[in-house]
Short mmCIF file of C-alpha atoms in Angstrom, two decimals:
data_model
loop_
_atom_site.label_atom_id
_atom_site.label_comp_id
_atom_site.label_asym_id
_atom_site.label_seq_id
_atom_site.Cartn_x
_atom_site.Cartn_y
_atom_site.Cartn_z
CA MET A 1 -7.10 -19.17 25.48
CA THR A 2 -6.65 -16.58 22.80
CA ARG A 3 -9.11 -16.00 20.00
CA PHE A 4 -6.29 -14.49 17.99
CA ASP A 5 -4.51 -16.63 15.46
CA THR A 6 -0.79 -17.45 15.27
CA LEU A 7 1.53 -16.81 12.37
CA ARG A 8 2.06 -19.86 10.15
CA PRO A 9 5.71 -19.84 9.01
CA PRO A 10 6.96 -22.66 6.76
CA ALA A 11 9.02 -25.52 8.16
CA ILE A 12 12.65 -25.85 7.11
CA GLY A 13 12.65 -27.89 3.92
CA ASP A 14 9.17 -26.78 2.88
CA PRO A 15 9.49 -26.69 -0.93
CA THR A 16 6.84 -23.95 -1.11
CA ALA A 17 8.56 -21.65 1.41
CA ALA A 18 9.66 -19.11 -1.20
CA ALA A 19 5.99 -18.29 -1.76
CA TYR A 20 5.27 -17.76 1.95
CA LYS A 21 2.97 -14.88 2.82
CA ASP A 22 1.59 -14.07 6.27
CA TRP A 23 0.07 -10.98 7.80
CA PHE A 24 -1.83 -9.45 10.69
CA HIS A 25 -4.32 -6.80 9.64
CA LEU A 26 -6.18 -4.27 11.75
CA ASN A 27 -8.79 -1.74 10.61
CA ILE A 28 -10.15 0.96 12.90
CA PHE A 29 -13.36 2.65 11.83
CA LEU A 30 -14.21 6.17 13.03
CA PRO A 31 -17.92 6.55 12.19
CA GLU A 32 -18.30 10.21 13.16
CA SER A 33 -15.55 11.43 10.87
CA GLY A 34 -15.95 8.73 8.24
CA ARG A 35 -12.27 7.89 8.49
CA VAL A 36 -10.72 4.46 8.12
CA VAL A 37 -7.42 3.42 9.73
CA LEU A 38 -5.33 0.57 8.39
CA ILE A 39 -2.41 -1.05 10.22
CA ASN A 40 -0.86 -4.14 8.64
CA LEU A 41 2.32 -6.12 9.30
CA SER A 42 3.19 -8.73 6.67
CA LEU A 43 5.86 -11.33 5.89
CA HIS A 44 6.96 -12.17 2.35
CA GLY A 45 9.29 -15.01 1.36
CA ALA A 46 11.14 -17.84 3.06
CA PRO A 47 12.19 -16.58 6.52
CA TRP A 48 15.74 -17.91 6.12
CA ASP A 49 16.27 -16.21 2.73
CA ASN A 50 17.93 -12.81 3.11
CA ARG A 51 15.73 -11.46 0.30
CA ALA A 52 12.58 -12.12 2.36
CA ARG A 53 10.87 -8.98 3.60
CA VAL A 54 8.72 -7.69 6.42
CA VAL A 55 6.40 -4.87 5.38
CA GLY A 56 4.56 -2.57 7.76
CA VAL A 57 1.80 -0.23 6.62
CA ALA A 58 0.00 2.47 8.61
CA LEU A 59 -2.51 4.57 6.68
CA THR A 60 -5.55 6.67 7.51
CA SER A 61 -7.99 8.32 5.16
CA ALA A 62 -8.36 12.04 5.76
CA ALA A 63 -11.31 14.37 5.29
CA ASP A 64 -9.77 16.04 2.25
CA GLY A 65 -9.31 12.70 0.47
CA ASP A 66 -5.63 12.39 1.24
CA TRP A 67 -4.04 9.57 3.22
CA ILE A 68 -1.82 10.02 6.26
CA GLY A 69 0.86 7.49 7.05
CA GLY A 70 3.61 5.46 5.46
CA VAL A 71 5.34 2.16 4.89
CA GLU A 72 8.35 0.49 6.49
CA VAL A 73 10.16 -2.37 4.73
CA ALA A 74 12.84 -4.42 6.48
CA ALA A 75 14.68 -7.71 6.32
CA PHE A 76 13.60 -10.53 8.61
CA ALA A 77 16.95 -10.17 10.37
CA ASP A 78 16.11 -6.54 11.21
CA SER A 79 12.66 -7.41 12.60
CA THR A 80 11.38 -9.26 15.63
CA ILE A 81 8.86 -11.97 14.84
CA ASP A 82 7.12 -14.22 17.31
CA THR A 83 4.20 -16.63 17.03
CA GLN A 84 1.68 -13.82 17.53
CA ALA A 85 3.72 -10.71 17.00
CA ILE A 86 5.59 -8.75 14.34
CA PHE A 87 7.79 -5.81 15.33
CA LEU A 88 9.43 -3.33 13.00
CA SER A 89 11.19 -0.18 14.17
CA THR A 90 8.15 2.07 13.61
CA LEU A 91 5.20 -0.37 13.52
CA SER A 92 4.13 -3.44 15.40
CA ILE A 93 1.17 -5.70 15.95
CA ALA A 94 1.21 -8.20 18.77
CA VAL A 95 -1.26 -10.26 20.76
CA THR A 96 -0.93 -9.37 24.43
CA ARG A 97 0.63 -11.88 26.80
CA ASP A 98 -2.75 -12.92 28.18
CA GLY A 99 -4.09 -13.49 24.66
CA ALA A 100 -7.02 -11.21 25.36
CA ALA A 101 -6.19 -8.27 23.12
CA LEU A 102 -4.30 -7.09 20.07
CA HIS A 103 -1.77 -4.30 20.61
CA ALA A 104 -0.84 -2.15 17.61
CA ARG A 105 1.79 0.58 17.76
CA VAL A 106 2.80 3.11 15.15
CA ALA A 107 5.57 5.65 15.70
CA ARG A 108 5.86 7.60 12.47
CA PRO A 109 5.72 11.28 13.44
CA GLY A 110 7.43 12.20 10.17
CA ASP A 111 4.36 10.81 8.39
CA GLY A 112 1.96 12.35 10.90
CA PHE A 113 0.86 8.97 12.29
CA GLU A 114 1.30 7.91 15.91
CA ALA A 115 -0.80 5.26 17.60
CA ASP A 116 -0.85 3.00 20.63
CA ILE A 117 -4.00 0.91 20.22
CA VAL A 118 -5.51 -1.96 22.16
CA ALA A 119 -8.22 -3.93 20.38
CA ARG A 120 -10.38 -6.41 22.30
CA PRO A 121 -12.82 -8.92 20.76
CA LEU A 122 -16.48 -8.24 21.47
CA LEU A 123 -17.86 -11.52 20.18
CA PRO A 124 -17.92 -14.42 22.64
CA ALA A 125 -17.25 -17.09 20.00
CA ALA A 126 -14.22 -17.71 17.79
CA GLY A 127 -14.08 -15.93 14.45
CA LEU A 128 -13.96 -17.15 10.87
CA ASP A 129 -11.22 -19.57 9.79
CA LEU A 130 -10.95 -21.05 6.29
CA THR A 131 -8.49 -21.86 3.51
CA ALA A 132 -8.88 -21.93 -0.28
CA ALA A 133 -6.87 -22.59 -3.43
CA PHE A 134 -5.17 -19.39 -4.59
CA GLY A 135 -3.06 -19.10 -7.71
CA SER A 136 -0.17 -21.56 -7.64
CA GLY A 137 -0.80 -22.18 -3.94
CA TRP A 138 -3.44 -21.39 -1.34
CA ILE A 139 -4.63 -18.74 1.09
CA GLY A 140 -5.89 -18.96 4.63
CA TRP A 141 -8.14 -16.45 6.37
CA SER A 142 -9.13 -16.09 9.99
CA ALA A 143 -10.98 -13.09 11.34
CA VAL A 144 -11.89 -11.49 14.64
CA PRO A 145 -14.40 -9.12 13.07
CA VAL A 146 -15.69 -6.98 15.95
CA LEU A 147 -13.29 -5.25 18.33
CA SER A 148 -13.51 -2.49 20.86
CA ILE A 149 -10.77 0.10 20.45
CA SER A 150 -8.90 2.01 23.14
CA GLY A 151 -5.61 3.81 23.41
CA THR A 152 -4.26 6.83 21.61
CA LEU A 153 -4.27 7.89 17.99
CA THR A 154 -2.68 11.10 16.75
CA LEU A 155 -2.92 12.07 13.10
CA ASP A 156 -1.17 15.16 11.75
CA GLY A 157 -0.89 16.43 15.31
CA GLU A 158 -4.62 15.99 16.05
CA VAL A 159 -5.59 13.67 18.90
CA ILE A 160 -8.40 11.44 17.64
CA ALA A 161 -11.24 10.42 19.95
CA LEU A 162 -11.69 6.66 20.00
CA GLU A 163 -14.82 6.31 22.16
CA ASN A 164 -17.02 5.31 19.25
CA ALA A 165 -14.33 3.61 17.20
CA ARG A 166 -14.69 -0.02 16.23
CA GLY A 167 -12.13 -2.45 14.96
CA TYR A 168 -11.76 -5.39 12.62
CA HIS A 169 -8.84 -7.81 12.61
CA ASP A 170 -7.91 -10.65 10.33
CA HIS A 171 -4.99 -12.91 9.64
CA ASN A 172 -4.12 -14.07 6.13
CA TRP A 173 -1.44 -16.58 5.28
CA GLY A 174 -0.52 -18.99 2.52
CA ARG A 175 1.65 -19.57 -0.53
CA TRP A 176 1.55 -17.50 -3.69
CA PHE A 177 3.74 -15.02 -5.55
CA TRP A 178 2.79 -11.40 -6.11
CA GLY A 179 2.33 -10.97 -9.83
CA GLU A 180 0.46 -14.26 -10.33
CA ASP A 181 -2.98 -13.98 -11.85
CA VAL A 182 -4.72 -13.88 -8.49
CA ALA A 183 -6.61 -11.15 -6.67
CA TRP A 184 -9.46 -10.61 -4.27
CA GLU A 185 -12.34 -8.37 -3.32
CA TRP A 186 -12.84 -7.85 0.40
CA GLY A 187 -14.91 -5.41 2.41
CA ALA A 188 -15.56 -4.60 6.04
CA TRP A 189 -18.27 -2.16 7.07
CA VAL A 190 -19.16 -0.89 10.53
CA LEU A 191 -22.57 0.66 11.06
CA GLY A 192 -24.80 1.97 13.79
CA ASP A 193 -26.86 -0.40 15.92
CA ASP A 194 -23.75 -2.53 16.51
CA ILE A 195 -23.67 -3.96 13.01
CA THR A 196 -20.56 -5.21 11.23
CA ILE A 197 -20.58 -6.76 7.76
CA VAL A 198 -17.70 -8.61 6.13
CA ALA A 199 -17.51 -9.89 2.57
CA ALA A 200 -14.73 -11.55 0.60
CA ARG A 201 -14.15 -13.48 -2.60
CA GLY A 202 -11.12 -14.55 -4.58
CA THR A 203 -10.79 -13.69 -8.23
CA ASP A 204 -8.29 -13.21 -11.04
CA LYS A 205 -6.54 -9.89 -11.75
CA ALA A 206 -9.13 -8.88 -14.33
CA HIS A 207 -11.94 -9.75 -11.88
CA PHE A 208 -13.61 -11.95 -14.48
CA ASN A 209 -13.29 -15.34 -12.81
CA ARG A 210 -14.79 -14.70 -9.37
CA GLN A 211 -14.96 -17.37 -6.67
CA PRO A 212 -18.05 -17.84 -4.48
CA PRO A 213 -18.24 -15.05 -1.90
CA HIS A 214 -18.13 -15.34 1.86
CA VAL A 215 -20.35 -12.93 3.75
CA PHE A 216 -21.38 -12.59 7.35
CA LEU A 217 -23.23 -9.95 9.30
CA VAL A 218 -22.76 -9.37 13.01
CA HIS A 219 -25.49 -7.65 15.00
CA GLY A 220 -24.56 -7.31 18.64
CA SER A 221 -23.45 -10.81 19.60
CA ARG A 222 -25.43 -12.56 16.88
CA VAL A 223 -23.65 -13.71 13.71
CA TYR A 224 -25.56 -14.32 10.48
CA GLY A 225 -23.85 -16.34 7.78
CA PHE A 226 -24.93 -16.70 4.17
CA MET A 227 -24.46 -19.36 1.54
CA PRO A 228 -22.83 -18.27 -1.73
CA ASN A 229 -26.09 -18.60 -3.65
CA GLN A 230 -27.75 -16.23 -1.17
CA ILE A 231 -25.28 -13.44 -1.91
CA ALA A 232 -25.02 -10.84 -4.67
CA LEU A 233 -21.97 -8.54 -4.67
CA SER A 234 -21.83 -5.98 -7.47
CA TYR A 235 -20.21 -2.64 -8.17
CA GLN A 236 -19.94 0.20 -10.66
CA ALA A 237 -16.31 0.71 -11.71
CA ALA A 238 -14.68 3.69 -13.37
CA PRO A 239 -11.14 5.08 -13.77
CA THR A 240 -10.25 6.41 -10.33
CA ARG A 241 -7.26 8.52 -9.31
CA THR A 242 -5.53 6.91 -6.34
CA MET A 243 -4.66 9.61 -3.82
CA ARG A 244 -1.61 7.96 -2.28
CA ARG A 245 0.51 5.06 -3.55
CA LEU A 246 3.06 3.25 -1.42
CA PRO A 247 5.87 2.44 -1.44
CA GLY A 248 6.83 5.40 -3.58
CA SER A 249 9.64 3.58 -5.37
CA LEU A 250 7.25 0.99 -6.81
CA ALA A 251 4.68 3.66 -7.61
CA ALA A 252 7.38 5.34 -9.71
CA ILE A 253 7.85 2.33 -11.96
CA TYR A 254 4.16 1.54 -12.26
CA PRO A 255 2.74 4.90 -13.36
CA ASP A 256 0.18 3.03 -15.46
CA ARG A 257 -1.48 1.82 -12.25
CA ARG A 258 -2.14 5.31 -10.91
CA SER A 259 -5.75 5.50 -12.14
CA PRO A 260 -7.15 1.98 -12.40
CA ASP A 261 -10.80 1.07 -12.93
CA LEU A 262 -12.13 0.83 -9.38
CA PRO A 263 -15.59 0.49 -7.82
CA GLN A 264 -17.23 3.88 -7.31
CA SER A 265 -20.02 2.17 -5.40
CA VAL A 266 -20.55 -1.34 -4.10
CA THR A 267 -23.88 -3.07 -3.55
CA LEU A 268 -24.00 -6.13 -1.34
CA ARG A 269 -27.22 -8.08 -1.02
CA ALA A 270 -27.79 -11.22 0.99
CA ASP A 271 -30.95 -13.17 1.70
CA SER A 272 -31.37 -16.09 4.07
CA PRO A 273 -34.38 -17.32 6.06
CA MET A 274 -33.25 -15.38 9.15
CA ALA A 275 -31.59 -12.34 7.62
CA ARG A 276 -31.90 -10.18 4.55
CA PHE A 277 -30.00 -7.01 3.84
CA GLU A 278 -28.83 -4.56 1.22
CA LEU A 279 -25.68 -2.55 1.82
CA GLU A 280 -24.72 0.40 -0.37
CA PHE A 281 -21.13 1.65 -0.12
CA GLU A 282 -19.84 4.83 -1.78
CA THR A 283 -16.11 5.26 -2.33
CA SER A 284 -14.69 8.54 -1.04
CA THR A 285 -10.97 8.09 -1.49
CA VAL A 286 -8.46 5.44 -2.54
CA ALA A 287 -4.94 4.50 -1.49
CA GLN A 288 -2.89 1.90 -3.34
CA LEU A 289 -0.38 -0.49 -1.83
CA LEU A 290 2.07 -1.96 -4.35
CA LEU A 291 3.55 -5.29 -3.36
CA SER A 292 6.53 -6.67 -5.24
CA ASP A 293 7.54 -10.24 -4.59
CA PRO A 294 11.04 -10.44 -3.10
CA MET A 295 11.66 -13.86 -4.65
CA ARG A 296 10.88 -13.26 -8.29
CA PRO A 297 9.71 -10.43 -10.54
CA GLY A 298 6.05 -9.58 -10.21
CA ALA A 299 3.79 -7.20 -8.34
CA GLY A 300 0.30 -6.99 -6.90
CA PHE A 301 -1.74 -3.85 -6.37
CA ILE A 302 -4.04 -3.54 -3.36
CA ASN A 303 -6.47 -0.67 -3.73
CA GLU A 304 -7.95 0.44 -0.40
CA LEU A 305 -11.28 2.19 -0.99
CA ALA A 306 -12.60 4.09 2.03
CA GLY A 307 -16.07 5.60 2.26
CA ARG A 308 -19.48 5.66 3.83
CA CYS A 309 -22.28 3.10 3.66
CA ARG A 310 -26.02 2.65 4.23
CA LEU A 311 -27.87 -0.48 5.23
CA ALA A 312 -31.43 -1.70 5.05
CA ALA A 313 -31.93 -5.04 6.74
CA THR A 314 -34.44 -7.44 8.19
CA LEU A 315 -32.85 -9.48 10.96
CA ASP A 316 -35.01 -12.06 12.73
CA HIS A 317 -38.07 -10.31 11.27
CA ARG A 318 -37.01 -6.93 12.64
CA LEU A 319 -36.45 -4.06 10.22
CA LEU A 320 -33.26 -2.06 10.63
CA ARG A 321 -31.66 0.88 8.89
CA ALA A 322 -28.19 2.09 9.68
CA GLU A 323 -25.33 4.16 8.35
CA GLY A 324 -21.63 3.77 8.81
CA VAL A 325 -18.15 3.70 7.38
CA GLY A 326 -16.18 0.99 5.67
CA VAL A 327 -13.36 -0.13 3.46
CA PHE A 328 -13.39 -2.19 0.27
CA GLU A 329 -10.19 -3.80 -0.96
CA TYR A 330 -9.96 -4.28 -4.71
CA VAL A 331 -6.81 -6.17 -5.58
CA GLU A 332 -5.21 -6.51 -9.03
CA MET B 1 34.29 7.02 9.48
CA SER B 2 30.94 6.39 7.74
CA ASN B 3 30.81 4.10 4.69
CA SER B 4 27.53 5.61 3.61
CA PRO B 5 27.48 7.20 0.18
CA SER B 6 27.65 10.98 0.33
CA HIS B 7 28.18 12.27 -3.20
CA LEU B 8 26.00 11.36 -6.16
CA ARG B 9 29.00 9.51 -7.61
CA ASP B 10 29.10 7.26 -4.54
CA TRP B 11 25.37 6.56 -4.78
CA ILE B 12 25.51 5.57 -8.44
CA ILE B 13 28.51 3.30 -7.91
CA ALA B 14 26.87 1.69 -4.86
CA LEU B 15 23.57 1.10 -6.66
CA TYR B 16 25.10 -0.39 -9.79
CA GLY B 17 27.58 -2.45 -7.78
CA ALA B 18 24.82 -4.02 -5.71
CA LEU B 19 22.83 -4.83 -8.84
CA GLU B 20 25.84 -6.31 -10.64
CA GLU B 21 26.57 -8.59 -7.70
CA ALA B 22 23.02 -9.77 -7.07
CA GLU B 23 21.44 -9.80 -10.53
CA PRO B 24 24.22 -9.62 -13.16
CA HIS B 25 21.79 -10.18 -16.04
CA ARG B 26 19.99 -6.98 -15.12
CA ALA B 27 23.29 -5.13 -14.86
CA GLN B 28 23.96 -6.35 -18.38
CA ALA B 29 20.59 -4.98 -19.46
CA ILE B 30 21.60 -1.58 -18.10
CA ARG B 31 24.90 -1.71 -19.99
CA LYS B 32 23.01 -2.54 -23.16
CA LEU B 33 20.61 0.36 -22.65
CA ALA B 34 23.45 2.78 -21.93
CA GLY B 35 25.62 1.63 -24.85
CA ASP B 36 28.48 4.04 -25.50
CA GLN B 37 26.47 7.05 -24.35
CA ILE B 38 27.91 9.54 -21.86
CA SER B 39 25.13 10.85 -19.62
CA ARG B 40 25.25 13.63 -17.05
CA MET B 41 23.39 13.41 -13.78
CA VAL B 42 22.68 16.14 -11.24
CA LEU B 43 21.49 15.80 -7.66
CA ASP B 44 21.38 19.21 -5.97
CA ASP B 45 24.95 20.51 -6.32
CA ASP B 46 26.45 17.11 -7.21
CA ARG B 47 27.19 16.66 -10.90
CA VAL B 48 28.60 13.56 -12.56
CA SER B 49 29.14 12.06 -15.96
CA VAL B 50 28.28 8.39 -16.35
CA ARG B 51 29.38 5.97 -19.04
CA PHE B 52 30.39 2.37 -19.57
CA HIS B 53 33.86 1.65 -20.91
CA ASP B 54 34.67 -1.97 -21.75
CA GLU B 55 31.57 -2.88 -19.72
CA VAL B 56 32.96 -1.16 -16.64
CA LEU B 57 31.01 1.70 -15.08
CA ARG B 58 32.86 5.01 -15.02
CA VAL B 59 31.39 7.81 -12.91
CA THR B 60 33.30 11.09 -12.91
CA ARG B 61 32.62 14.09 -10.73
CA LEU B 62 32.03 17.34 -12.57
CA ARG B 63 32.43 20.86 -11.31
CA ALA B 64 29.21 22.37 -9.97
CA THR B 65 29.37 24.95 -12.75
CA ALA B 66 30.11 22.46 -15.53
CA LYS B 67 27.87 22.85 -18.56
CA LEU B 68 25.56 19.89 -18.99
CA LYS B 69 25.56 18.33 -22.40
CA SER B 70 22.70 16.09 -23.44
CA PRO B 71 21.63 13.61 -22.43
CA ASN B 72 21.26 14.66 -18.82
CA GLY B 73 18.95 14.29 -15.89
CA ALA B 74 18.63 16.55 -12.87
CA THR B 75 16.72 16.49 -9.63
CA ASP B 76 17.23 17.15 -5.91
CA ARG B 77 17.26 15.19 -2.68
CA GLN B 78 13.92 16.55 -1.54
CA THR B 79 12.22 15.31 -4.72
CA VAL B 80 13.81 11.88 -4.40
CA THR B 81 12.65 11.75 -0.77
CA ALA B 82 9.12 12.78 -1.74
CA LEU B 83 9.02 10.06 -4.41
CA LEU B 84 10.35 7.35 -2.09
CA LEU B 85 7.85 8.26 0.64
CA GLY B 86 4.93 8.36 -1.79
CA TYR B 87 4.33 12.09 -1.37
CA MET B 88 4.80 12.80 -5.06
CA GLU B 89 4.24 10.87 -8.27
CA VAL B 90 6.88 10.83 -11.01
CA SER B 91 4.47 12.53 -13.42
CA GLU B 92 3.99 15.37 -10.93
CA ALA B 93 7.73 15.71 -10.42
CA ILE B 94 8.31 15.98 -14.15
CA SER B 95 5.40 18.33 -14.87
CA LEU B 96 6.44 20.63 -11.99
CA GLY B 97 10.05 20.64 -13.15
CA TYR B 98 11.48 18.82 -10.13
CA ILE B 99 12.85 16.15 -12.46
CA ARG B 100 14.36 17.42 -15.69
CA LEU B 101 15.42 15.08 -18.45
CA ARG B 102 17.13 16.34 -21.58
CA GLY B 103 18.07 14.43 -24.71
CA THR B 104 16.58 12.70 -27.68
CA THR B 105 13.54 10.51 -27.16
CA ASP B 106 15.68 7.37 -27.24
CA GLU B 107 18.18 8.84 -24.76
CA VAL B 108 15.47 9.89 -22.30
CA MET B 109 13.70 6.53 -22.64
CA ALA B 110 16.99 4.75 -21.92
CA ILE B 111 17.52 6.78 -18.75
CA CYS B 112 13.99 5.96 -17.57
CA ALA B 113 14.40 2.28 -18.42
CA ILE B 114 17.65 2.11 -16.43
CA ILE B 115 15.97 3.69 -13.41
CA GLU B 116 13.11 1.22 -13.73
CA ILE B 117 15.51 -1.74 -13.72
CA LEU B 118 17.20 -0.44 -10.57
CA VAL B 119 13.98 0.23 -8.72
CA ASP B 120 12.43 -3.11 -9.71
CA ALA B 121 15.57 -4.95 -8.62
CA SER B 122 15.63 -3.05 -5.32
CA THR B 123 12.59 -5.03 -4.17
CA ARG B 124 14.71 -8.22 -4.32
CA ILE B 125 18.18 -6.97 -3.41
CA PRO B 126 18.66 -6.17 0.28
CA THR B 127 21.70 -3.96 -0.35
CA LEU B 128 19.72 -1.68 -2.63
CA GLN B 129 17.00 -1.36 -0.02
CA LYS B 130 19.55 -0.50 2.63
CA ASN B 131 20.89 2.19 0.32
CA ALA B 132 17.40 3.67 0.07
CA ASP B 133 17.02 3.52 3.86
CA THR B 134 20.38 5.27 4.28
CA PHE B 135 19.32 7.98 1.85
CA LEU B 136 16.00 8.55 3.64
CA ALA B 137 17.65 8.60 7.06
CA ALA B 138 19.76 11.56 5.95
CA THR B 139 16.89 13.63 4.56
CA ASP B 140 13.97 15.46 6.12
CA SER B 141 10.56 13.80 5.64
CA GLU B 142 8.46 16.66 7.05
CA ALA B 143 9.19 19.02 4.16
CA PRO B 144 7.86 16.67 1.44
CA ARG B 145 4.71 16.10 3.49
CA SER B 146 3.99 19.79 3.97
CA ASP B 147 4.81 20.47 0.31
CA ARG B 148 2.28 17.84 -0.67
CA ARG B 149 -0.40 19.45 1.50
CA ASN B 150 0.30 22.81 -0.11
CA ARG B 151 0.16 21.31 -3.61
CA MET B 152 -3.13 19.55 -2.87
CA ALA B 153 -4.61 22.74 -1.42
CA ARG B 154 -3.63 24.63 -4.61
CA VAL B 155 -5.13 21.90 -6.81
CA GLN B 156 -8.37 21.91 -4.83
CA ALA B 157 -8.57 25.70 -4.89
CA THR B 158 -8.08 25.66 -8.68
CA ALA B 159 -10.73 22.95 -9.04
CA GLN B 160 -13.18 25.03 -6.99
CA ARG B 161 -12.56 28.10 -9.16
CA GLU B 162 -13.06 25.99 -12.27
CA ARG B 163 -16.35 24.60 -10.98
CA ALA B 164 -17.49 28.10 -10.01
CA LEU B 165 -16.67 29.41 -13.49
CA LEU B 166 -18.45 26.53 -15.20
CA GLY B 167 -21.41 27.04 -12.88
CA ARG B 168 -21.60 30.78 -13.68
CA GLU B 169 -21.60 29.93 -17.37
CA GLY B 170 -24.41 27.43 -16.84
CA LEU B 171 -22.30 24.56 -18.05
CA ILE B 172 -22.65 22.49 -14.88
CA ASN B 173 -24.94 22.51 -11.85
CA SER B 174 -23.86 25.15 -9.38
CA PHE B 175 -22.36 23.95 -6.12
CA ASP B 176 -22.78 25.70 -2.81
#
């Protein structure tokens, strides 16, 4: 039995198929260097429409603030898609045949990014799975939040050690069009003492009308959940130069989105009878993914903020402090 | 024999043709923006004049030494590759002189608006995307990446010298 989710394509005749969105997402956190790796394969539009697109992204934050990697965009007909796998010519994510692991491959030497990664769940139980209204449609989210990482990763010719790397995987799917007044804030942070924290909430593009947040903290094999009224997520935003914007063609026609107001720091507090914590995250560098809907005019902007974090927590009456690395997604 | 565009003339005809077939209203918007204007375009050694006559696109090759009247726009394959791969922003390309646009304000704005229509439409028109893929397949991606690293290193070195100067003058806290 696999703890990994399956893609959720629309049925033939589904009147909402044009708004179909579906993706597998993998983050790899490298605590020693403070680097964050992002590999994402996504589907946009009705699979039988020749305008529908498969988009693959492989990006890594670098020490100098730059981002290594690139984007591949292809038609569905030029991709291979299975129930738990998406293959492009230079990127792929697939659940292994035995359902026990996620296999991500990136072959983009021209962009300085090559990877052959196996990610295995470390939690014994199934991960998060929920759906919510989202714009004109809805969005689903399932997560396998704590993964061991093995394999090979080469960035700009440097072989990266993965012994202490940790991974996060989620699957999003649903129906909406890029360019609608919908957005989200999502973060994943990996810290010492085997701690992983995940937070997410939907919002509008201006981030005025925020939905109740979802937060959980994993410590070893123990998962702590929090009710919305137990959570406070806040940040200090300022105009921020994005270091890399992809794909370049869309970046060229949206020059006004090059330096958006983005969180410089994020504070996440949660307080329940069994767990209380405060996480402080400082943004080091930002990459921006521009997503244009293939079915109608409109675009969304996903800002990936990478940086370091600090945690003070009391879990089951035990005081903990930890440091780590994380990513915060601020979408407009 | 390859059907892939090779000369700038072929690229422009292929791009506009794909747009006209898939989204004719946007092709009409381009014709409206262009009006009766004759524009000159340069990509490396390829030079063309572009105009609409009776709503039909006319692209004529020019000699490599032909004098460029305004309005005109010039760039090179390496800059286009860097832009498509996200290794350079348009503002950088213009400020560094890798994209040169000449003409009145209205003429330059029209050229930019036409490019914006094409790029926006390319996200919905498979043929346009294939054209971009064909272009990238024929160009080297390593050079734009190393150029970007060199540019960033120069910018950081300049920023460090600026901070050092401001620190020496007591205008900011000194950094180690």
